[in-house]
Coordinates of C-alpha atoms and ligand atoms in Angstrom, one line a residue:
M177 CA 59.6 22.7 -39.2
T178 CA 55.9 23.0 -39.9
A179 CA 54.6 19.7 -38.5
K180 CA 53.4 19.3 -35.0
L181 CA 55.4 16.5 -33.3
I182 CA 53.2 13.7 -31.7
K183 CA 55.5 12.5 -28.9
G184 CA 54.8 9.0 -27.7
T185 CA 57.1 9.7 -24.7
E186 CA 54.7 12.5 -23.5
I187 CA 51.5 10.6 -24.2
R188 CA 52.9 7.6 -22.4
E189 CA 53.4 9.6 -19.3
E190 CA 49.8 10.9 -19.4
I191 CA 48.3 7.4 -19.9
L192 CA 50.5 5.8 -17.2
E193 CA 49.4 8.5 -14.7
E194 CA 45.8 7.9 -15.6
I195 CA 46.3 4.1 -15.1
T196 CA 48.1 4.6 -11.8
R197 CA 45.2 6.8 -10.5
E198 CA 42.6 4.2 -11.6
V199 CA 44.5 1.3 -10.1
K200 CA 44.5 3.2 -6.7
E201 CA 40.7 3.9 -6.9
I202 CA 40.0 0.2 -7.8
K203 CA 42.2 -0.9 -4.9
E204 CA 40.4 1.3 -2.5
K205 CA 36.9 0.3 -3.6
H206 CA 37.4 -3.4 -4.5
G207 CA 40.6 -4.4 -2.7
V208 CA 42.3 -5.8 -5.8
V209 CA 44.9 -4.6 -8.3
P210 CA 45.6 -5.9 -11.8
G211 CA 47.9 -8.9 -12.0
L212 CA 50.2 -9.5 -14.9
V213 CA 52.4 -12.5 -15.5
T214 CA 55.3 -12.4 -18.0
I215 CA 56.6 -15.7 -19.2
L216 CA 60.1 -15.5 -20.7
V217 CA 61.5 -18.7 -22.2
G218 CA 65.3 -18.7 -22.5
S219 CA 67.7 -15.7 -22.2
S220 CA 67.8 -13.8 -25.4
P221 CA 69.2 -10.3 -24.5
A222 CA 66.5 -8.5 -26.6
S223 CA 63.7 -10.5 -25.0
I224 CA 65.1 -9.9 -21.5
S225 CA 65.2 -6.1 -22.1
Y226 CA 61.6 -6.1 -23.4
V227 CA 60.4 -8.1 -20.4
T228 CA 62.3 -6.0 -17.9
L229 CA 60.7 -2.9 -19.3
K230 CA 57.2 -4.4 -19.1
I231 CA 57.9 -5.5 -15.5
K232 CA 59.2 -2.1 -14.5
T233 CA 56.2 -0.4 -16.0
A234 CA 53.8 -2.8 -14.3
H235 CA 55.3 -2.0 -11.0
R236 CA 55.2 1.7 -11.7
V237 CA 51.4 1.7 -12.2
G238 CA 50.8 -0.5 -9.1
F239 CA 50.1 -3.9 -10.7
T240 CA 51.2 -7.1 -9.1
E241 CA 53.6 -8.7 -11.4
I242 CA 54.8 -12.3 -11.6
Q243 CA 58.0 -12.8 -13.6
D244 CA 58.0 -16.5 -14.6
D245 CA 61.3 -17.2 -16.4
Q246 CA 61.6 -20.7 -17.9
P247 CA 64.7 -22.6 -19.3
V248 CA 65.2 -22.6 -23.1
D249 CA 64.6 -26.4 -23.2
I250 CA 61.2 -26.3 -21.5
S251 CA 58.9 -28.7 -23.4
E252 CA 55.8 -27.5 -25.2
E253 CA 53.7 -29.6 -22.9
D254 CA 55.1 -28.0 -19.8
L255 CA 54.7 -24.5 -21.2
L256 CA 51.0 -25.3 -22.1
A257 CA 50.6 -26.6 -18.5
L258 CA 52.0 -23.3 -17.1
I259 CA 49.6 -21.3 -19.2
E260 CA 46.7 -23.4 -18.0
K261 CA 47.9 -22.7 -14.4
Y262 CA 47.7 -18.9 -15.0
N263 CA 44.4 -19.2 -16.9
K264 CA 42.9 -20.6 -13.7
D265 CA 44.7 -18.1 -11.4
E266 CA 42.1 -15.6 -10.2
S267 CA 44.8 -13.0 -9.3
I268 CA 46.1 -12.9 -12.9
N269 CA 44.3 -10.6 -15.4
G270 CA 47.0 -10.6 -18.1
I271 CA 49.2 -13.4 -19.5
L272 CA 52.1 -12.3 -21.6
V273 CA 54.3 -14.8 -23.4
Q274 CA 57.4 -13.1 -24.7
L275 CA 58.0 -13.9 -28.4
P276 CA 60.0 -15.4 -30.2
L277 CA 59.8 -18.8 -28.6
P278 CA 62.5 -21.5 -29.2
K279 CA 62.1 -23.5 -32.4
H280 CA 60.8 -26.7 -30.8
I281 CA 57.8 -24.8 -29.5
D282 CA 54.8 -23.9 -31.8
D283 CA 54.1 -20.1 -31.1
K284 CA 50.6 -20.4 -32.4
K285 CA 49.7 -23.3 -30.2
I286 CA 51.0 -21.4 -27.1
L287 CA 49.3 -18.1 -27.9
N288 CA 46.0 -19.9 -28.7
A289 CA 46.2 -21.6 -25.3
I290 CA 45.9 -18.3 -23.4
D291 CA 42.4 -17.6 -22.1
P292 CA 41.1 -14.9 -24.5
D293 CA 39.9 -12.9 -21.5
K294 CA 43.5 -12.7 -20.3
D295 CA 45.1 -12.2 -23.7
V296 CA 46.2 -8.6 -23.1
D297 CA 48.5 -8.7 -26.2
G298 CA 45.3 -9.2 -28.3
F299 CA 46.8 -11.9 -30.6
H300 CA 44.3 -14.7 -29.8
P301 CA 42.0 -15.5 -32.8
V302 CA 39.0 -14.7 -30.5
N303 CA 40.3 -11.2 -29.9
V304 CA 41.2 -10.8 -33.5
G305 CA 37.5 -11.7 -34.3
R306 CA 36.2 -9.3 -31.6
L307 CA 38.3 -6.5 -33.1
M308 CA 36.9 -7.2 -36.6
I309 CA 33.3 -7.0 -35.3
G310 CA 34.2 -3.8 -33.5
G311 CA 32.1 -1.7 -31.0
D312 CA 31.3 -3.4 -27.6
E313 CA 32.7 -6.7 -28.8
V314 CA 36.3 -5.4 -28.6
K315 CA 38.2 -6.4 -25.5
F316 CA 42.0 -6.1 -26.2
P317 CA 43.1 -4.3 -29.3
P318 CA 46.7 -5.4 -30.1
C319 CA 49.0 -2.9 -28.3
T320 CA 50.9 -1.2 -31.1
P321 CA 47.7 -0.4 -33.2
F322 CA 45.9 0.6 -30.0
G323 CA 48.8 3.0 -29.2
I324 CA 48.7 4.5 -32.7
Q325 CA 44.9 5.1 -32.5
E326 CA 45.3 6.7 -29.1
M327 CA 48.1 9.0 -30.4
I328 CA 45.9 10.2 -33.2
I329 CA 43.0 10.9 -30.9
R330 CA 45.1 12.7 -28.3
A331 CA 46.8 14.8 -31.0
G332 CA 43.3 16.0 -31.9
V333 CA 43.5 14.8 -35.5
E334 CA 40.1 14.3 -37.2
T335 CA 39.6 10.7 -38.3
S336 CA 35.9 10.8 -39.3
G337 CA 35.7 10.7 -43.1
A338 CA 39.5 11.0 -43.4
E339 CA 41.4 9.1 -46.0
V340 CA 43.7 6.7 -44.1
V341 CA 46.4 4.9 -46.0
V342 CA 48.2 2.1 -44.1
V343 CA 51.5 0.9 -45.5
G344 CA 52.0 -2.8 -44.5
R345 CA 49.7 -5.7 -43.9
S346 CA 51.2 -7.5 -40.9
N347 CA 49.0 -9.2 -38.3
I348 CA 50.5 -7.1 -35.5
V349 CA 50.3 -3.6 -37.1
G350 CA 49.0 -3.1 -40.6
K351 CA 45.9 -5.3 -40.7
P352 CA 44.6 -4.5 -37.1
I353 CA 45.1 -0.7 -37.4
A354 CA 43.3 -0.6 -40.8
N355 CA 40.5 -2.6 -39.2
M356 CA 40.3 -0.3 -36.2
M357 CA 40.3 2.9 -38.3
V358 CA 37.4 1.7 -40.4
Q359 CA 35.1 0.9 -37.5
K360 CA 32.3 3.2 -36.2
G361 CA 33.5 5.2 -33.1
P362 CA 36.0 7.7 -31.8
G363 CA 39.3 7.8 -33.6
A364 CA 37.8 5.9 -36.5
N365 CA 35.1 6.2 -39.1
A366 CA 37.8 6.6 -41.7
T367 CA 38.0 5.5 -45.3
V368 CA 40.9 3.1 -45.3
T369 CA 43.3 1.7 -47.9
I370 CA 46.0 -0.9 -47.1
V371 CA 49.0 -0.9 -49.4
H372 CA 51.9 -3.5 -49.5
T373 CA 54.7 -5.0 -51.5
R374 CA 52.3 -5.9 -54.4
T375 CA 50.7 -2.5 -54.6
K376 CA 51.1 -1.0 -58.1
D377 CA 51.6 2.7 -57.3
L378 CA 52.5 3.2 -53.7
A379 CA 53.3 6.9 -54.1
A380 CA 49.8 7.6 -55.6
H381 CA 48.0 6.0 -52.7
C382 CA 50.2 7.7 -50.1
K383 CA 49.6 11.1 -51.7
R384 CA 45.9 10.8 -51.1
A385 CA 46.3 10.2 -47.3
D386 CA 45.0 12.6 -44.7
I387 CA 46.5 10.1 -42.2
L388 CA 49.4 8.0 -43.4
I389 CA 50.4 5.1 -41.2
V390 CA 53.6 3.4 -42.2
A391 CA 54.6 0.0 -40.9
A392 CA 56.9 -1.5 -43.5
G393 CA 60.3 -1.9 -41.8
V394 CA 62.1 -0.2 -44.7
P395 CA 64.1 2.9 -43.7
D396 CA 63.1 6.1 -45.6
L397 CA 60.6 4.2 -47.7
V398 CA 58.2 7.2 -47.7
K399 CA 59.6 10.2 -49.6
P400 CA 58.5 13.7 -48.8
E401 CA 56.8 14.2 -52.2
W402 CA 54.4 11.3 -51.3
I403 CA 53.0 13.3 -48.4
K404 CA 49.9 15.4 -48.8
P405 CA 50.6 18.9 -47.3
G406 CA 49.2 19.0 -43.7
A407 CA 48.7 15.2 -43.4
C408 CA 49.2 13.3 -40.2
V409 CA 52.1 10.9 -40.6
I410 CA 52.5 8.0 -38.1
D411 CA 55.8 6.3 -38.6
V412 CA 55.8 2.8 -37.0
G413 CA 59.0 1.6 -38.5
V414 CA 62.0 0.9 -36.3
N415 CA 65.1 0.2 -38.4
R416 CA 68.6 -0.2 -37.0
V417 CA 70.8 1.6 -39.5
G418 CA 74.1 1.7 -37.5
E419 CA 75.6 2.1 -34.1
K420 CA 76.9 5.1 -32.0
I421 CA 78.3 5.8 -28.6
S422 CA 75.6 7.1 -26.2
E423 CA 76.6 10.6 -24.8
K424 CA 74.7 9.7 -21.6
T425 CA 76.1 6.3 -20.8
G426 CA 79.2 5.9 -23.0
K427 CA 77.7 2.5 -24.2
T428 CA 77.3 1.5 -27.9
I429 CA 73.7 1.9 -28.9
A430 CA 71.8 1.4 -32.2
I431 CA 71.0 4.3 -34.5
L432 CA 67.3 4.0 -35.3
K433 CA 65.5 5.3 -38.3
G434 CA 61.8 5.2 -39.2
D435 CA 60.1 4.3 -42.5
V436 CA 59.6 7.9 -43.4
D437 CA 62.3 10.5 -44.4
F438 CA 61.6 12.5 -41.2
D439 CA 63.7 15.6 -41.9
A440 CA 62.1 16.3 -45.2
A441 CA 58.6 15.0 -44.2
K442 CA 58.3 17.3 -41.2
E443 CA 58.3 20.3 -43.5
I444 CA 55.3 19.1 -45.4
A445 CA 53.2 17.1 -42.9
G446 CA 50.8 18.7 -40.4
Y447 CA 51.6 16.1 -37.7
I448 CA 54.4 13.6 -37.5
T449 CA 55.7 11.0 -35.0
P450 CA 59.5 10.9 -34.5
V451 CA 61.6 7.7 -34.4
P452 CA 62.6 7.0 -31.7
G453 CA 60.2 8.5 -29.2
G454 CA 57.0 8.2 -31.3
V455 CA 55.0 5.0 -31.6
G456 CA 57.6 2.9 -29.8
P457 CA 56.8 4.0 -26.2
M458 CA 53.1 3.4 -26.7
T459 CA 53.2 -0.4 -27.1
I460 CA 54.0 -1.2 -23.5
T461 CA 51.8 1.6 -22.3
M462 CA 48.8 0.0 -24.0
L463 CA 49.7 -3.4 -22.6
M464 CA 49.2 -1.9 -19.2
L465 CA 45.9 -0.4 -20.2
N466 CA 44.7 -3.7 -21.6
T467 CA 45.7 -5.4 -18.3
L468 CA 43.7 -2.8 -16.3
K469 CA 40.8 -3.3 -18.7
S470 CA 40.9 -7.0 -18.1
L471 CA 40.4 -6.5 -14.4
K472 CA 37.7 -4.0 -15.1
F473 CA 35.8 -6.4 -17.3
K474 CA 36.1 -9.0 -14.5
L475 CA 34.7 -6.6 -11.9
G476 CA 31.9 -5.5 -14.2
L477 CA 33.2 -2.0 -14.4
M478 CA 33.3 -2.0 -18.2
Ligands
NAD679 P1 56.3 -7.1 -41.2 O1 57.7 -7.3 -41.8 O2 55.6 -8.2 -40.6 O3 55.4 -6.4 -42.2 C1 55.8 -5.4 -43.1 C2 54.8 -5.1 -44.1 O4 55.2 -4.0 -44.9 C3 54.4 -6.2 -45.0 O5 53.1 -6.4 -45.0 C4 54.9 -5.8 -46.4 O6 54.1 -6.2 -47.4 C5 55.0 -4.3 -46.3 N1 56.2 -3.8 -47.0 C6 57.4 -4.0 -46.8 N2 58.2 -3.4 -47.7 C7 57.4 -2.7 -48.5 C8 57.5 -1.8 -49.6 N3 58.7 -1.6 -50.1 N4 56.4 -1.3 -50.1 C9 55.2 -1.5 -49.6 N5 55.0 -2.3 -48.6 C10 56.1 -2.9 -48.0 O7 56.6 -5.9 -40.1 P2 55.8 -5.4 -38.8 O8 55.9 -6.4 -37.7 O9 54.4 -4.9 -39.3 O10 56.6 -4.1 -38.5 C11 56.8 -3.0 -39.4 C12 57.8 -2.0 -38.8 O11 57.2 -1.5 -37.6 C13 59.1 -2.6 -38.4 O12 60.2 -1.7 -38.6 C14 59.0 -2.9 -36.9 O13 60.2 -2.9 -36.2 C15 58.1 -1.8 -36.5 N6 57.3 -2.0 -35.3 C16 57.4 -1.1 -34.3 C17 56.6 -1.3 -33.2 C18 56.7 -0.3 -32.1 O14 57.2 0.7 -32.2 N7 56.2 -0.6 -30.9 C19 55.8 -2.5 -33.0 C20 55.7 -3.4 -34.1 C21 56.5 -3.1 -35.2

């Protein structure tokens, strides 16, 4: 293997420790800690497991956490009223509504009702606009792209002047990470290309990339011959390609694969993220960082 592994599991630990330290300092000086509310509607097992992990992580770093579970048949009106209650609650710095919501509720209407200054997921149009403007305007970058940029910075990969190619143009990964990498500032200043399903020659674009960020949701889409020797390859894809019995727990677990042919790519790339254990652990970590930032903005510390 020639590539250096960028491990999200290790970077997560570093960042969570930094957050824990900062939470303690703020508590000592200002007598407050960040407050996060998670709103889960219904009882989908996948959503429960995501929310449980978010709550566990919030406790670990010393936040106060309110878990507000609601029945699957809650009306849109009642959910909007609940969000308004937390918008006004001074002890809450971050409001997280777990998606997807039941069909009778309009996701967009709900997300747009969250106070942009408590929108720690970074999905509110105001925060999307702030991200587009860049610099001091940015409050809450969406968590997965924020995590990707942080991994690149902490791995010591040069981004200034680099050719960055982003595969995928979704609102939660492709478009925001492309926008972040093109801004002025650390971990950015790159020349960015976004490629997608209508791109004519995907391979030719990928071959130019000093930093290749792949978020397509197609297992093994990126072939080793598409990778420039020494490039930094960030594989965001999480694809369930089968099941296996866990050696640790004896339970059936999903076999996960990224969007990049990892075994071959690691012989060519300079840096690469594994799947699992790469970008995945960064998302909740950056949610915690955004919640801490929200309190710091409120206290005038940022
Ligand atoms: P999406 O389906 O919303 O978007 C995928 C994008 O990839 C689309 O813009 C599409 O045009 C492009 N694409 C798909 N197939 C392509 C192809 N053959 N050639 C070129 N472009 C192609 O997906 P998403 O929400 O952006 O997620 C992408 C992947 O990242 C998924 O596997 C998802 O599970 C994973 N993901 C991981 C995390 C995490 O680790 N924390 C977070 C978000 C998404």
